[in-house]
Amino acid sequence: MQQSINEIPVTLSRLFELVHYVKKMKKGDFLFREGSHAEELFIVQSGVLQLSKIIPDGRELTLRMCSHGDFIGELNLFSSSPRYLLSARVAESGEVAVIMREELEKKLSEDLPLSFEFIQWMSLQSRKTQTKFRDLVLYGKKGALYSTLIRLCNSYGITASNGIVIDLPLTNQELANFCGTSREVVNRLLSDLKKHEIISIAKGTITVHDVEYLKQEVDCEDCPVEICKID
C-alpha cells in the first residue's frame, strides 16, 4: 500500500493490519447499498463517499461525508444477520481499504486497548448523529440547512478575507439530501441567505460571510469541532 499507517488521521490506524485488499471507487457508483449483505468494512484512503438513508417518501437523507481516514460499515459489527443500514455512494473517485467483518470482530474481542479506542470512536459518531437530528427536529428545514452549512465550514472551510470558503463542490440537490428536504426548498433558503449577504455562491462554491448568524438561528450549543462536522 502506498500510504503510511501513520498518515491516517484516525486513532484506529492499527486496523490496517487487517486489510485484505484495496478497492478502487468510481464517482457515481455505490460502494454498497442499504439492505445488502454486509461482510466487509472499509477505510477510505482517497476520494469522498456519501452515507445516506432513503426515507419512506423516497427522499434521500445524507448522514455523513467520508474521506481520507474515515472508517465505514461499523454498524454491522457483532450482528447475527449483518446488512448495511445505509448506502454509500461515491462522490469523488478514490480507493478504500477492505477489512472482513469476522476478522475485525475477532481482533476486537482479543485486543482490549483497540476495543476501547473503537468504543470511543463509535461514541463520537453517535454524538455527531444526535446533534444533526436535534437541528432537524427542533428547527425544521431551515435549521437543517443552517447546521449543515456550519458543519461544512468546520469540515471543509478555508478562512478567507470575506468569510469561510467551503472547499467542497455540492449541488443544491446534495445539500437538500443533507437536510432531508427538496431542492426547491433549499433553493429558496439559499436565495434568502444570499439576499441578506449571509452567504455568496460563485461557480458552485459557497462562501459563508456570517457564520455567527447561522449559529444564532439554530441556538448553537458550541459543541467541540470534532462533533460539529459533516464527516
CSV table of C-alpha atoms in Angstrom, one decimal:
chain,number,residue,atom,x,y,z
A,1,MET,CA,0.0,0.0,0.0
A,2,GLN,CA,1.3,3.5,-0.9
A,3,GLN,CA,0.0,5.2,2.2
A,4,SER,CA,1.8,5.0,5.6
A,5,ILE,CA,-0.4,3.9,8.5
A,6,ASN,CA,0.9,7.0,10.4
A,7,GLU,CA,-0.7,9.3,7.9
A,8,ILE,CA,-4.2,8.0,8.6
A,9,PRO,CA,-6.0,10.6,10.9
A,10,VAL,CA,-7.9,8.2,13.0
A,11,THR,CA,-6.9,6.5,16.3
A,12,LEU,CA,-7.9,3.2,14.8
A,13,SER,CA,-4.9,3.1,12.4
A,14,ARG,CA,-3.9,-0.4,13.6
A,15,LEU,CA,-6.9,-1.7,11.7
A,16,PHE,CA,-4.7,-1.6,8.6
A,17,GLU,CA,-3.1,-4.7,9.9
A,18,LEU,CA,-6.4,-6.5,8.9
A,19,VAL,CA,-6.7,-5.1,5.4
A,20,HIS,CA,-7.4,-7.8,2.8
A,21,TYR,CA,-7.1,-5.7,-0.3
A,22,VAL,CA,-7.6,-2.2,-1.7
A,23,LYS,CA,-10.7,-1.4,-3.9
A,24,LYS,CA,-11.0,1.4,-6.4
A,25,MET,CA,-14.1,3.5,-6.4
A,26,LYS,CA,-15.6,5.5,-9.4
A,27,LYS,CA,-17.6,8.6,-9.0
A,28,GLY,CA,-21.4,7.9,-9.1
A,29,ASP,CA,-21.0,4.2,-8.2
A,30,PHE,CA,-22.2,2.7,-4.9
A,31,LEU,CA,-19.7,1.0,-2.6
A,32,PHE,CA,-22.7,-0.7,-1.0
A,33,ARG,CA,-26.4,-0.3,-0.8
A,34,GLU,CA,-28.8,-0.2,2.1
A,35,GLY,CA,-30.2,-3.7,2.9
A,36,SER,CA,-27.4,-5.6,1.1
A,37,HIS,CA,-25.5,-8.3,3.0
A,38,ALA,CA,-22.6,-6.9,4.9
A,39,GLU,CA,-19.3,-8.9,5.2
A,40,GLU,CA,-16.9,-6.1,4.5
A,41,LEU,CA,-15.9,-2.9,6.3
A,42,PHE,CA,-13.9,-0.1,4.8
A,43,ILE,CA,-11.3,2.6,5.5
A,44,VAL,CA,-11.3,5.5,3.0
A,45,GLN,CA,-7.8,6.1,1.5
A,46,SER,CA,-8.8,8.7,-1.1
A,47,GLY,CA,-11.9,10.1,-2.6
A,48,VAL,CA,-15.2,11.0,-0.9
A,49,LEU,CA,-18.2,8.9,0.0
A,50,GLN,CA,-21.7,10.0,1.0
A,51,LEU,CA,-23.5,7.8,3.5
A,52,SER,CA,-27.3,8.1,3.1
A,53,LYS,CA,-30.6,6.6,4.0
A,54,ILE,CA,-33.7,6.6,1.9
A,55,ILE,CA,-36.6,7.8,3.9
A,56,PRO,CA,-40.2,6.3,3.4
A,57,ASP,CA,-41.4,9.0,1.0
A,58,GLY,CA,-38.4,8.4,-1.3
A,59,ARG,CA,-36.2,11.3,-0.3
A,60,GLU,CA,-32.6,10.8,0.5
A,61,LEU,CA,-31.1,11.8,3.9
A,62,THR,CA,-27.3,12.1,3.8
A,63,LEU,CA,-25.8,11.5,7.2
A,64,ARG,CA,-22.1,11.6,6.6
A,65,MET,CA,-19.4,12.6,4.1
A,66,CYS,CA,-16.5,10.3,4.4
A,67,SER,CA,-13.0,11.0,3.2
A,68,HIS,CA,-9.3,10.1,3.9
A,69,GLY,CA,-9.0,8.0,7.1
A,70,ASP,CA,-12.7,7.5,7.8
A,71,PHE,CA,-14.0,4.1,8.8
A,72,ILE,CA,-17.2,2.8,7.2
A,73,GLY,CA,-19.5,-0.1,7.9
A,74,GLU,CA,-19.1,-0.3,11.7
A,75,LEU,CA,-22.9,-0.5,12.4
A,76,ASN,CA,-22.8,-4.1,11.2
A,77,LEU,CA,-20.4,-5.5,13.7
A,78,PHE,CA,-21.5,-8.3,16.1
A,79,SER,CA,-24.8,-8.7,14.3
A,80,SER,CA,-26.3,-12.1,13.7
A,81,SER,CA,-27.6,-11.2,10.2
A,82,PRO,CA,-25.5,-8.2,9.1
A,83,ARG,CA,-26.9,-5.9,6.5
A,84,TYR,CA,-25.8,-2.4,5.6
A,85,LEU,CA,-28.1,0.1,7.2
A,86,LEU,CA,-27.1,2.9,4.9
A,87,SER,CA,-26.0,3.3,1.3
A,88,ALA,CA,-22.5,4.5,0.3
A,89,ARG,CA,-22.3,6.5,-2.9
A,90,VAL,CA,-19.0,7.7,-4.4
A,91,ALA,CA,-19.0,11.5,-4.6
A,92,GLU,CA,-15.3,11.6,-5.7
A,93,SER,CA,-13.3,8.8,-7.2
A,94,GLY,CA,-10.7,7.1,-5.0
A,95,GLU,CA,-9.8,3.9,-3.1
A,96,VAL,CA,-10.9,2.1,0.1
A,97,ALA,CA,-9.1,-0.5,2.1
A,98,VAL,CA,-11.3,-3.5,2.7
A,99,ILE,CA,-11.5,-5.4,6.1
A,100,MET,CA,-13.5,-8.6,6.6
A,101,ARG,CA,-16.1,-8.2,9.3
A,102,GLU,CA,-15.4,-11.5,11.0
A,103,GLU,CA,-11.7,-10.8,11.3
A,104,LEU,CA,-12.3,-7.4,12.9
A,105,GLU,CA,-14.8,-8.8,15.4
A,106,LYS,CA,-12.1,-11.4,16.3
A,107,LYS,CA,-9.5,-8.7,16.7
A,108,LEU,CA,-11.7,-6.5,18.9
A,109,SER,CA,-12.6,-9.4,21.2
A,110,GLU,CA,-8.9,-10.2,21.7
A,111,ASP,CA,-7.4,-6.6,21.9
A,112,LEU,CA,-8.7,-4.6,24.8
A,113,PRO,CA,-6.9,-1.3,24.0
A,114,LEU,CA,-8.2,-1.4,20.4
A,115,SER,CA,-11.7,-2.2,21.6
A,116,PHE,CA,-11.6,0.7,24.0
A,117,GLU,CA,-10.5,3.1,21.2
A,118,PHE,CA,-13.2,1.6,18.9
A,119,ILE,CA,-15.9,2.3,21.6
A,120,GLN,CA,-14.7,5.9,22.0
A,121,TRP,CA,-14.9,6.4,18.2
A,122,MET,CA,-18.4,4.8,18.0
A,123,SER,CA,-19.5,7.2,20.8
A,124,LEU,CA,-18.2,10.2,18.8
A,125,GLN,CA,-20.1,9.1,15.7
A,126,SER,CA,-23.2,8.7,17.8
A,127,ARG,CA,-22.9,12.2,19.2
A,128,LYS,CA,-22.5,13.7,15.7
A,129,THR,CA,-25.6,12.0,14.5
A,130,GLN,CA,-27.6,13.1,17.6
A,131,THR,CA,-26.7,16.7,17.0
A,132,LYS,CA,-27.7,16.5,13.4
A,133,PHE,CA,-31.1,15.1,14.3
A,134,ARG,CA,-31.5,17.7,17.0
A,135,ASP,CA,-31.3,20.5,14.5
A,136,LEU,CA,-33.6,18.8,12.0
A,137,VAL,CA,-36.3,18.0,14.6
A,138,LEU,CA,-36.2,21.3,16.6
A,139,TYR,CA,-35.6,23.8,13.8
A,140,GLY,CA,-37.0,22.1,10.7
A,141,LYS,CA,-35.7,22.5,7.2
A,142,LYS,CA,-34.1,25.9,7.8
A,143,GLY,CA,-32.3,24.6,10.9
A,144,ALA,CA,-31.1,21.6,9.0
A,145,LEU,CA,-29.6,23.7,6.2
A,146,TYR,CA,-28.0,26.2,8.6
A,147,SER,CA,-26.4,23.5,10.7
A,148,THR,CA,-25.2,21.7,7.5
A,149,LEU,CA,-23.5,24.9,6.4
A,150,ILE,CA,-21.9,25.3,9.8
A,151,ARG,CA,-20.7,21.7,9.7
A,152,LEU,CA,-19.4,22.1,6.2
A,153,CYS,CA,-17.4,25.2,7.4
A,154,ASN,CA,-15.9,23.1,10.2
A,155,SER,CA,-15.0,20.2,7.9
A,156,TYR,CA,-14.1,21.8,4.6
A,157,GLY,CA,-13.9,25.5,5.4
A,158,ILE,CA,-11.0,27.7,4.3
A,159,THR,CA,-10.7,31.1,6.1
A,160,ALA,CA,-10.7,34.0,3.6
A,161,SER,CA,-10.8,37.8,4.0
A,162,ASN,CA,-14.6,37.8,3.4
A,163,GLY,CA,-15.6,34.7,5.4
A,164,ILE,CA,-15.2,31.0,5.2
A,165,VAL,CA,-15.0,29.3,1.8
A,166,ILE,CA,-16.4,25.8,1.7
A,167,ASP,CA,-13.9,23.9,-0.3
A,168,LEU,CA,-16.3,21.1,-1.4
A,169,PRO,CA,-18.4,21.5,-4.5
A,170,LEU,CA,-22.0,20.5,-3.7
A,171,THR,CA,-25.2,20.8,-5.8
A,172,ASN,CA,-28.3,22.2,-4.3
A,173,GLN,CA,-29.8,18.7,-4.5
A,174,GLU,CA,-26.9,17.3,-2.5
A,175,LEU,CA,-27.4,20.0,0.1
A,176,ALA,CA,-31.1,19.0,0.1
A,177,ASN,CA,-30.2,15.4,0.8
A,178,PHE,CA,-28.3,16.5,4.0
A,179,CYS,CA,-31.5,18.2,5.1
A,180,GLY,CA,-34.0,15.6,4.2
A,181,THR,CA,-35.9,18.0,2.0
A,182,SER,CA,-36.4,19.1,-1.6
A,183,ARG,CA,-34.1,21.0,-3.8
A,184,GLU,CA,-36.7,23.7,-4.3
A,185,VAL,CA,-36.8,24.4,-0.5
A,186,VAL,CA,-33.0,24.6,-0.4
A,187,ASN,CA,-33.0,26.9,-3.4
A,188,ARG,CA,-35.4,29.3,-1.6
A,189,LEU,CA,-33.4,29.2,1.7
A,190,LEU,CA,-30.1,29.8,-0.1
A,191,SER,CA,-31.6,32.7,-2.0
A,192,ASP,CA,-32.8,34.3,1.2
A,193,LEU,CA,-29.3,33.9,2.8
A,194,LYS,CA,-27.7,35.5,-0.3
A,195,LYS,CA,-30.2,38.3,-0.2
A,196,HIS,CA,-29.2,39.2,3.3
A,197,GLU,CA,-25.5,38.7,2.4
A,198,ILE,CA,-25.0,35.8,4.9
A,199,ILE,CA,-23.5,33.7,2.1
A,200,SER,CA,-22.5,34.1,-1.5
A,201,ILE,CA,-22.1,31.5,-4.2
A,202,ALA,CA,-19.7,31.6,-7.1
A,203,LYS,CA,-19.2,28.8,-9.6
A,204,GLY,CA,-20.9,26.4,-7.2
A,205,THR,CA,-18.6,27.3,-4.3
A,206,ILE,CA,-20.3,28.6,-1.2
A,207,THR,CA,-18.7,31.3,1.0
A,208,VAL,CA,-20.2,31.9,4.4
A,209,HIS,CA,-19.8,35.6,5.4
A,210,ASP,CA,-21.5,35.4,8.7
A,211,VAL,CA,-21.3,32.0,10.4
A,212,GLU,CA,-22.4,33.5,13.7
A,213,TYR,CA,-25.8,34.4,12.3
A,214,LEU,CA,-26.3,30.7,11.3
A,215,LYS,CA,-25.2,29.6,14.8
A,216,GLN,CA,-27.6,32.0,16.5
A,217,GLU,CA,-30.5,30.9,14.3
A,218,VAL,CA,-30.1,27.2,15.5
A,219,ASP,CA,-29.2,28.1,19.1
A,220,CYS,CA,-25.7,26.7,18.6
A,221,GLU,CA,-24.5,24.9,21.7
A,222,ASP,CA,-20.9,25.4,20.8
A,223,CYS,CA,-20.1,21.7,20.5
A,224,PRO,CA,-16.4,20.8,20.0
A,225,VAL,CA,-15.4,21.0,16.4
A,226,GLU,CA,-14.9,17.2,16.3
A,227,ILE,CA,-18.6,16.8,17.0
A,228,CYS,CA,-19.9,19.6,14.7
A,229,LYS,CA,-18.6,18.2,11.4
A,230,ILE,CA,-20.2,16.8,8.3
A,231,ASP,CA,-17.9,13.7,8.2
